[in-house]
Every structure is written in structure tokens, then in C-alpha cells.
PDB file of C-alpha atoms in Angstrom:
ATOM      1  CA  UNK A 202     -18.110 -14.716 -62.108  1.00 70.00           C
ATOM      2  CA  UNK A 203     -21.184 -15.115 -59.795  1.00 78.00           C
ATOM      3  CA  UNK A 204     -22.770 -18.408 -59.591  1.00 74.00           C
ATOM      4  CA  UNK A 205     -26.246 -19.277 -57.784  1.00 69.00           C
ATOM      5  CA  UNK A 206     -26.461 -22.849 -56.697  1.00 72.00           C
ATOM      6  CA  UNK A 207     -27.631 -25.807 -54.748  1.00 66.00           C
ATOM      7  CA  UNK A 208     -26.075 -26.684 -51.626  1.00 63.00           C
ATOM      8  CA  UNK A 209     -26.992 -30.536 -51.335  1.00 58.00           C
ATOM      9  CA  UNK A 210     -28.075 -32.825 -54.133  1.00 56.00           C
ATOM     10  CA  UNK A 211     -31.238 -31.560 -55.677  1.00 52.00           C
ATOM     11  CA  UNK A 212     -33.776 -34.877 -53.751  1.00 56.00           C
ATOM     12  CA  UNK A 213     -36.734 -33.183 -54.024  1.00 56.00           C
ATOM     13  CA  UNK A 214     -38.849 -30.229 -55.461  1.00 59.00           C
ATOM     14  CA  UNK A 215     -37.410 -27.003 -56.171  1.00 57.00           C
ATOM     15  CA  UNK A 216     -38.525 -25.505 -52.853  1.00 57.00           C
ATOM     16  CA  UNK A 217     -37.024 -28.019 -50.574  1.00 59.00           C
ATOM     17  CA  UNK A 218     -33.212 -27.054 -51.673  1.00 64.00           C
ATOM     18  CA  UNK A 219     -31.138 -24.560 -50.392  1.00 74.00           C
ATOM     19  CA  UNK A 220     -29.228 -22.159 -52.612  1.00 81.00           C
ATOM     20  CA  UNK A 221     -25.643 -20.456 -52.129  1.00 87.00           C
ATOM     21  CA  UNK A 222     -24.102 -17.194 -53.951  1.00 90.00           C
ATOM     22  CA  UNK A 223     -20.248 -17.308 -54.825  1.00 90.00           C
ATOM     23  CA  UNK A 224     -18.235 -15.012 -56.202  1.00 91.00           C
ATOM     24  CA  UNK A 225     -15.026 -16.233 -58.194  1.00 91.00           C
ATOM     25  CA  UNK A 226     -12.451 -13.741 -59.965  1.00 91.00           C
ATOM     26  CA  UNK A 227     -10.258 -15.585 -63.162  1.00 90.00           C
ATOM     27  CA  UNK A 228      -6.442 -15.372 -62.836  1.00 90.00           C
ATOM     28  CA  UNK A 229      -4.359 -16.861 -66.043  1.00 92.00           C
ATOM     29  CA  UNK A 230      -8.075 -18.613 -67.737  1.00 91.00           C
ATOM     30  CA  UNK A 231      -8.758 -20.487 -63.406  1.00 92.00           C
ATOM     31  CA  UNK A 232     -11.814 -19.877 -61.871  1.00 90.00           C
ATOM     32  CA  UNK A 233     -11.118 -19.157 -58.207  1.00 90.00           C
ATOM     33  CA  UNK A 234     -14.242 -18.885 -55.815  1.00 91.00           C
ATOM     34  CA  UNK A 235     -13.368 -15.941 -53.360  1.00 93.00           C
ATOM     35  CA  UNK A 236     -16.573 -15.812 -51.545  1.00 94.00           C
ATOM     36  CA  UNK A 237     -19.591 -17.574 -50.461  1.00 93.00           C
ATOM     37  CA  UNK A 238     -23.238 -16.574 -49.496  1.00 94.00           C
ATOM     38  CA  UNK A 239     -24.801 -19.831 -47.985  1.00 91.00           C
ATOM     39  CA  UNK A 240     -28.655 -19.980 -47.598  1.00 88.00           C
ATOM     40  CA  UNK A 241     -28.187 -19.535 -43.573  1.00 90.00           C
ATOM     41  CA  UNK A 242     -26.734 -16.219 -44.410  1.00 92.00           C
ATOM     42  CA  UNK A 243     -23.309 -17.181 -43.560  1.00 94.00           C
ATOM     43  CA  UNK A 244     -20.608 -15.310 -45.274  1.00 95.00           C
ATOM     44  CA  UNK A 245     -17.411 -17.147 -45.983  1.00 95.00           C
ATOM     45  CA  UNK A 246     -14.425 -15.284 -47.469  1.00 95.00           C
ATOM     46  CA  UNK A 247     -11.919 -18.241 -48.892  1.00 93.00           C
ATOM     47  CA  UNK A 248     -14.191 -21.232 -47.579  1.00 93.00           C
ATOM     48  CA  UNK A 249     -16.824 -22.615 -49.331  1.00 92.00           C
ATOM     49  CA  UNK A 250     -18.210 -24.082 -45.897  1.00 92.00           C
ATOM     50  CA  UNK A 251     -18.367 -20.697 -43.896  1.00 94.00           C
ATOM     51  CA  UNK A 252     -19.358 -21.362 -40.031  1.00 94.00           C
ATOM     52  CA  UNK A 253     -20.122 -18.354 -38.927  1.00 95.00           C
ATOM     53  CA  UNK A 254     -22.020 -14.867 -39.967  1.00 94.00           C
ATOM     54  CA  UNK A 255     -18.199 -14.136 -41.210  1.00 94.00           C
ATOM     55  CA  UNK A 256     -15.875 -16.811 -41.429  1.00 94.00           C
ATOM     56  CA  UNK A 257     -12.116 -15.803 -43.464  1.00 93.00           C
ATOM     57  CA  UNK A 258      -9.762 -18.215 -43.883  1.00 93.00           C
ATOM     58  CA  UNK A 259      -6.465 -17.722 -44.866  1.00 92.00           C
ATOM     59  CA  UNK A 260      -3.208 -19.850 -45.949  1.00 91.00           C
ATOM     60  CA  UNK A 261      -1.424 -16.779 -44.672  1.00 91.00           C
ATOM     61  CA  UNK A 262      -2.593 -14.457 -41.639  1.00 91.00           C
ATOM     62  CA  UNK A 263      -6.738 -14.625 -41.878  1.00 90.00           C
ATOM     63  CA  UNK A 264      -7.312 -10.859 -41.259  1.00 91.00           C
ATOM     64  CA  UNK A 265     -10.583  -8.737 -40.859  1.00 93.00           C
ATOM     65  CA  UNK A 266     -10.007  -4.920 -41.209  1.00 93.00           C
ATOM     66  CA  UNK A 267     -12.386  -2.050 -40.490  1.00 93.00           C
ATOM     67  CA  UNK A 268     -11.074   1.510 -40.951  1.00 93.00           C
ATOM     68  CA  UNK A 269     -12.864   4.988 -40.765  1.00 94.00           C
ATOM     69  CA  UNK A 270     -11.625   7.336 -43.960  1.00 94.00           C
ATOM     70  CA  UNK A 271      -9.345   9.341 -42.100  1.00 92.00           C
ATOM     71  CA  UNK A 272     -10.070   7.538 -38.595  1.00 93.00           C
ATOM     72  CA  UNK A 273      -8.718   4.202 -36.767  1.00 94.00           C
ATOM     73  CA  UNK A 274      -8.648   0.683 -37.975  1.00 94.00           C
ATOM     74  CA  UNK A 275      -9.118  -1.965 -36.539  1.00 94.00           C
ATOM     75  CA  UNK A 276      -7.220  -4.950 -36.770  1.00 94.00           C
ATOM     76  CA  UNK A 277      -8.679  -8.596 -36.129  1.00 94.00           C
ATOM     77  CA  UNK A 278      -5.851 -11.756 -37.132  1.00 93.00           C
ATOM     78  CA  UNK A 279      -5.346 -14.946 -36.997  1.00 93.00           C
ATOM     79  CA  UNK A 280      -1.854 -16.269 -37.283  1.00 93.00           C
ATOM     80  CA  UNK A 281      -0.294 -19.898 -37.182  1.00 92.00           C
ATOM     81  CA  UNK A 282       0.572 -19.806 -33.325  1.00 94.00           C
ATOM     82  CA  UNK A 283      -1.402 -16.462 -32.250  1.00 93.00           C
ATOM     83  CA  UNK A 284      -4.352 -14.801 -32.302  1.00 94.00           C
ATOM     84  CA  UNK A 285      -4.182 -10.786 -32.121  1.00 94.00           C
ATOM     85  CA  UNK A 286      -6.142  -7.588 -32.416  1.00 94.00           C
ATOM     86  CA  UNK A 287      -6.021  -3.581 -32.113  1.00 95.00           C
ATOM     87  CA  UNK A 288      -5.520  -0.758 -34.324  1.00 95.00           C
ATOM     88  CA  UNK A 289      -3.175  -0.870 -36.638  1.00 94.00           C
ATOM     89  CA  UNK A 290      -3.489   3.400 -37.028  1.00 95.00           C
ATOM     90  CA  UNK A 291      -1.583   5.834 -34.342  1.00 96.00           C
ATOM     91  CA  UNK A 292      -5.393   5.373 -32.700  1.00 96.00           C
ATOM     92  CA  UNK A 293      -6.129   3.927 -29.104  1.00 96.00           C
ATOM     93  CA  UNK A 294      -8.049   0.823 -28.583  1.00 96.00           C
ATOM     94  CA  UNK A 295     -10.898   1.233 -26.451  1.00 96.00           C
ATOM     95  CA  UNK A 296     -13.116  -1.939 -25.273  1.00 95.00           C
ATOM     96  CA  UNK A 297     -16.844  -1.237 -24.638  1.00 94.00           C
ATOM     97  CA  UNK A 298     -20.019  -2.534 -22.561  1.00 93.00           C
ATOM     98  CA  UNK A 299     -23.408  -1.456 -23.300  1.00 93.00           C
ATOM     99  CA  UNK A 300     -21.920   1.218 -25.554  1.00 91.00           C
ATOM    100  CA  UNK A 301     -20.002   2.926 -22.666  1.00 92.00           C
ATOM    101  CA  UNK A 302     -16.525   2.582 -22.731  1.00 92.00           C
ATOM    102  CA  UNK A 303     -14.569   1.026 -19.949  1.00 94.00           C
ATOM    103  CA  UNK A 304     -10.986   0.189 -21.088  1.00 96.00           C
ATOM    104  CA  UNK A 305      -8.700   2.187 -23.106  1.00 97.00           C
ATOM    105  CA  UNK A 306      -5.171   0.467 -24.397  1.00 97.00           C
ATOM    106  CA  UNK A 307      -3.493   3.801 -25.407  1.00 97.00           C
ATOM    107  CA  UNK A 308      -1.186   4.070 -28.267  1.00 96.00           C
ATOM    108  CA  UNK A 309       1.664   3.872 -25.878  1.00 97.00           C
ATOM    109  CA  UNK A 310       0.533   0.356 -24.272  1.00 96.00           C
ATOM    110  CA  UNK A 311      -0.956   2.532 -21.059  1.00 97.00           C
ATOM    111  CA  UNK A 312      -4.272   0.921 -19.638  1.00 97.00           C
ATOM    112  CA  UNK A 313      -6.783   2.691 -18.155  1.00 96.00           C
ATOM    113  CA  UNK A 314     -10.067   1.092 -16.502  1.00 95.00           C
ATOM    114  CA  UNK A 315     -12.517   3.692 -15.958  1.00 92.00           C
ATOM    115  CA  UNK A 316      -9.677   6.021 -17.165  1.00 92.00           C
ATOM    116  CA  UNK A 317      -9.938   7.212 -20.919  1.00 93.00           C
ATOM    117  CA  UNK A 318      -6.717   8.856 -20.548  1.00 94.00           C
ATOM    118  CA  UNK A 319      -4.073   7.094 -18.114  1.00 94.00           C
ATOM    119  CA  UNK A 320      -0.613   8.244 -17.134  1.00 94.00           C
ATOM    120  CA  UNK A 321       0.658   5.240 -15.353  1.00 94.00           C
ATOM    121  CA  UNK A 322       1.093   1.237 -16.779  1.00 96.00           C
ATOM    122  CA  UNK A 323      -2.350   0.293 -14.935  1.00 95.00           C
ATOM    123  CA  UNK A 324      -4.358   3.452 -14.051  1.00 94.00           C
ATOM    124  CA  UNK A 325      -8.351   3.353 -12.284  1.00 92.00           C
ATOM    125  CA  UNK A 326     -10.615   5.378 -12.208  1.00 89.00           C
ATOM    126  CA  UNK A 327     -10.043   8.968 -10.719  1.00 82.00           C
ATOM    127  CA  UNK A 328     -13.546   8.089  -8.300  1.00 82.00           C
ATOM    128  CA  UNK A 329     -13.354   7.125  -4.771  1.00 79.00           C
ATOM    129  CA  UNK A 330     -14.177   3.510  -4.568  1.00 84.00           C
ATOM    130  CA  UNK A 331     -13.893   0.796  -1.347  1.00 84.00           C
ATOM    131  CA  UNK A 332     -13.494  -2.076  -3.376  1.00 86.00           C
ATOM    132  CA  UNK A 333     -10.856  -0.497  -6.158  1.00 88.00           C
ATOM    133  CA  UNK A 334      -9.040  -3.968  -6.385  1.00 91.00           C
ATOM    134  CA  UNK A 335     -10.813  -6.654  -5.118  1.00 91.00           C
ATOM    135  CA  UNK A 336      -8.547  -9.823  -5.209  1.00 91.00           C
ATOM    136  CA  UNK A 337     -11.145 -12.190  -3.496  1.00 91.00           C
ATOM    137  CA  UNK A 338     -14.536 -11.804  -1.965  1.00 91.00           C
ATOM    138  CA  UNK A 339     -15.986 -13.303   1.502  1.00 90.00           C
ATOM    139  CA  UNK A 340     -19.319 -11.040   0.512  1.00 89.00           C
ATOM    140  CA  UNK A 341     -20.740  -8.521  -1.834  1.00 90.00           C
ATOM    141  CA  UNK A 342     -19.966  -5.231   0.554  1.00 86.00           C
ATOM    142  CA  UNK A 343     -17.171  -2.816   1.481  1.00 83.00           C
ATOM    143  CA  UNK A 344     -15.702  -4.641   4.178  1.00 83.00           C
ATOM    144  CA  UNK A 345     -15.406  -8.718   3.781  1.00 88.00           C
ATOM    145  CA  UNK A 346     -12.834  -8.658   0.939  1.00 89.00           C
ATOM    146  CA  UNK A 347      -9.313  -8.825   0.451  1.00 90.00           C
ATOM    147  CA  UNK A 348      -7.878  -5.632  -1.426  1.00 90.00           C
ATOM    148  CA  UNK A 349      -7.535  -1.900  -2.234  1.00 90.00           C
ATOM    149  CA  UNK A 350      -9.647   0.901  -2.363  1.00 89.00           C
ATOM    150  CA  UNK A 351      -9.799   4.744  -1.366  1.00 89.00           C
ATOM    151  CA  UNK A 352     -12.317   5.547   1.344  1.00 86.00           C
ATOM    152  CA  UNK A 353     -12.797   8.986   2.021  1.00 85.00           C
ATOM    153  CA  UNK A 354      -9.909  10.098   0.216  1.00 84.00           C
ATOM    154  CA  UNK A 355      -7.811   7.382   2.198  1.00 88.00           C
ATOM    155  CA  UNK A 356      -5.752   4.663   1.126  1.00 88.00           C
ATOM    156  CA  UNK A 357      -7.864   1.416   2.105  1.00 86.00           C
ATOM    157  CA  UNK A 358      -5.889  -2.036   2.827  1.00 87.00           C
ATOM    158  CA  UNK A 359      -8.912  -4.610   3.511  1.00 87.00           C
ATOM    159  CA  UNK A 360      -8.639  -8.011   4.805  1.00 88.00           C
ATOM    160  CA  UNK A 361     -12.135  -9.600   5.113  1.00 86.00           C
ATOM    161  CA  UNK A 362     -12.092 -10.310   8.924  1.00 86.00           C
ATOM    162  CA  UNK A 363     -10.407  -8.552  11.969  1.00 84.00           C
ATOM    163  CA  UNK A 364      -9.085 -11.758  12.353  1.00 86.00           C
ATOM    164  CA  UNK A 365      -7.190 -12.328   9.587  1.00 86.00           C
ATOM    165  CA  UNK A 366      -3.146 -12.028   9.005  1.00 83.00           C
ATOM    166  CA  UNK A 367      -1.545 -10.091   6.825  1.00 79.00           C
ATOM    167  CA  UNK A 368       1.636  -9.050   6.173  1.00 80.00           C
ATOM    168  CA  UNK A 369       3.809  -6.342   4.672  1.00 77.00           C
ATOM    169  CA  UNK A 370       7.426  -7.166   3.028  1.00 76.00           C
ATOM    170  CA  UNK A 371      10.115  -4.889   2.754  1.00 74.00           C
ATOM    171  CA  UNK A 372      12.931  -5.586   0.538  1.00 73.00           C
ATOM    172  CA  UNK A 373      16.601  -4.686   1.200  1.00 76.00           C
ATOM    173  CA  UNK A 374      18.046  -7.507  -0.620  1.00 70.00           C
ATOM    174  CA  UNK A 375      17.423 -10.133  -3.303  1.00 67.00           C
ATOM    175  CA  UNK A 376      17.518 -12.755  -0.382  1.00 59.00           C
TER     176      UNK A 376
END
């Protein structure tokens, strides 16, 4: 069934209230609303109050799916103690800015950053960088940080003054 009506108790002239669109199926002769068009354009999908452009709530796992014929899906969920989401197809994940991609989650849990096709745990970019891993900043430049890069195709070790200790363990032992 699809059903057009008011969303707050009709106060005024026609014009003044706002309007909703549900759609209900019938299961064993019960009307069940399944989904909601309020006047703000907000879609809910088992609320009748949806929040949000898209708002699906669930008594189970509240799940959004997009899948290409043929292609990846895409898995967004809710569950009672954890939120998740990825592909749920043999398909890597890949997490864009600006519509270039910069992180790729591969189908066997491999990150790259700047690397669309790592071969280690945590692989970079193949490009020689200064400031590769910058684990804190003095100043925005190649030489007050504290971190990794590759200069010149050498391994770079950078503490942000000439100053400043650091030190190298070597393990022989668990003590």
C-alpha cells in the first residue's frame, strides 16, 4: 500500500502542512509500513522518523548494500556492539579523496597508502618522500620532525633538532 499524508496535525490551510510518502507491504491481513518519504526528503527504511537523507533501522544488523552486477559490494552495518564496513565480494576496498584513491585494504587484509597494490602488512608509496612517517611535527618542512622518510634513495631517521636524543634498542632477550 502507499499512503500520502500529513506529518503534524492539519492547524492551518492546506499549504502550511507537510506531507510524507510510506510504503507498507501486508503479511497474514497487517499493514506493515516499510518505508518513509518525509517532506525534508529524508528517506527512512523501518522508521517512520528518518534523520537523515537515509536512515535504516533494524531489530537485527541495520545493513546498506550497494553491488555492481558482476562487480564489488559494498557492505555498510550496524550491529548491537559494532559498527563495520567493506566488501562483502572477493573485491578490495579502496578509500578515496577528491575522487583519487589513496588507500587500498586488499582482499588479503594488506594496506597500501599511496600503494594500489601492496606486498607487505603496511606498504607506502613507491615515491621518494622526506617526511614518509611523520610521528610529530616541530614545523611544516623536511627537517624539524620526528620520523621516516627516503631522501635521495636513502633511508632518513629525523629528529627535529641536532640536539635532540634518540635512541636505538636492540633486543637479545625478553628482559
Amino acid at each position: 500500500a502507499i499512503t500520502f499524508g500529513a506529518e503534524q496535525q492539519w492547524t492551518g490551510t492546506p499549504s502550511t502542512v507537510d506531507g510524507f510518502l510510506s510504503f507498507s507491504t501486508v503479511a497474514d491481513e497487517t499493514v506493515a509500513e516499510k518505508m518513509r518519504i518525509t517532506s525534508a526528503g529524508n528517506v527512512g527504511i523501518g522508521t517512520t522518523s528518518p534523520s537523515h537523507r537515509l536512515h535504516v533501522v533494524s531489530a537485527g544488523n541495520g545493513e546498506i548494500k550497494a553491488e555492481r552486477t558482476s562487480g564489488a559490494a559494498i557492505l555498510t552495518q550496524a550491529q548491537s556492539a559494532l559498527g563495520r564496513f567493506g566488501t562483502t565480494t572477493n573485491h578490495n576496498l579502496q578509500f578515496m579523496a577528491n575522487s583519487n584513491g589513496w588507500m587500498t585494504i586488499t582482499t588479503a587484509g594488506k594496506v597500501g597508502i599511496g600503494n594500489t597494490s601492496p606486498n607487505g602488512n603496511l606498504q607506502f608509496s613507491n615515491g621518494v618522500d622526506t617526511r614518509k612517517i611523520v610521528l610529530y611535527e616541530v614545523a611544516n618542512n623536511n627537517y624539524q620532525f620526528y620520523g621516516f622518510g627516503i631522501e635521495n634513495y636513502t633511508f632518513v631517521y629525523s629528529v627535529a633538532d641536532s640536539g635532540d636524543s634518540h635512541v636505538f634498542f636492540a633486543g637479545t632477550g625478553s628482559s
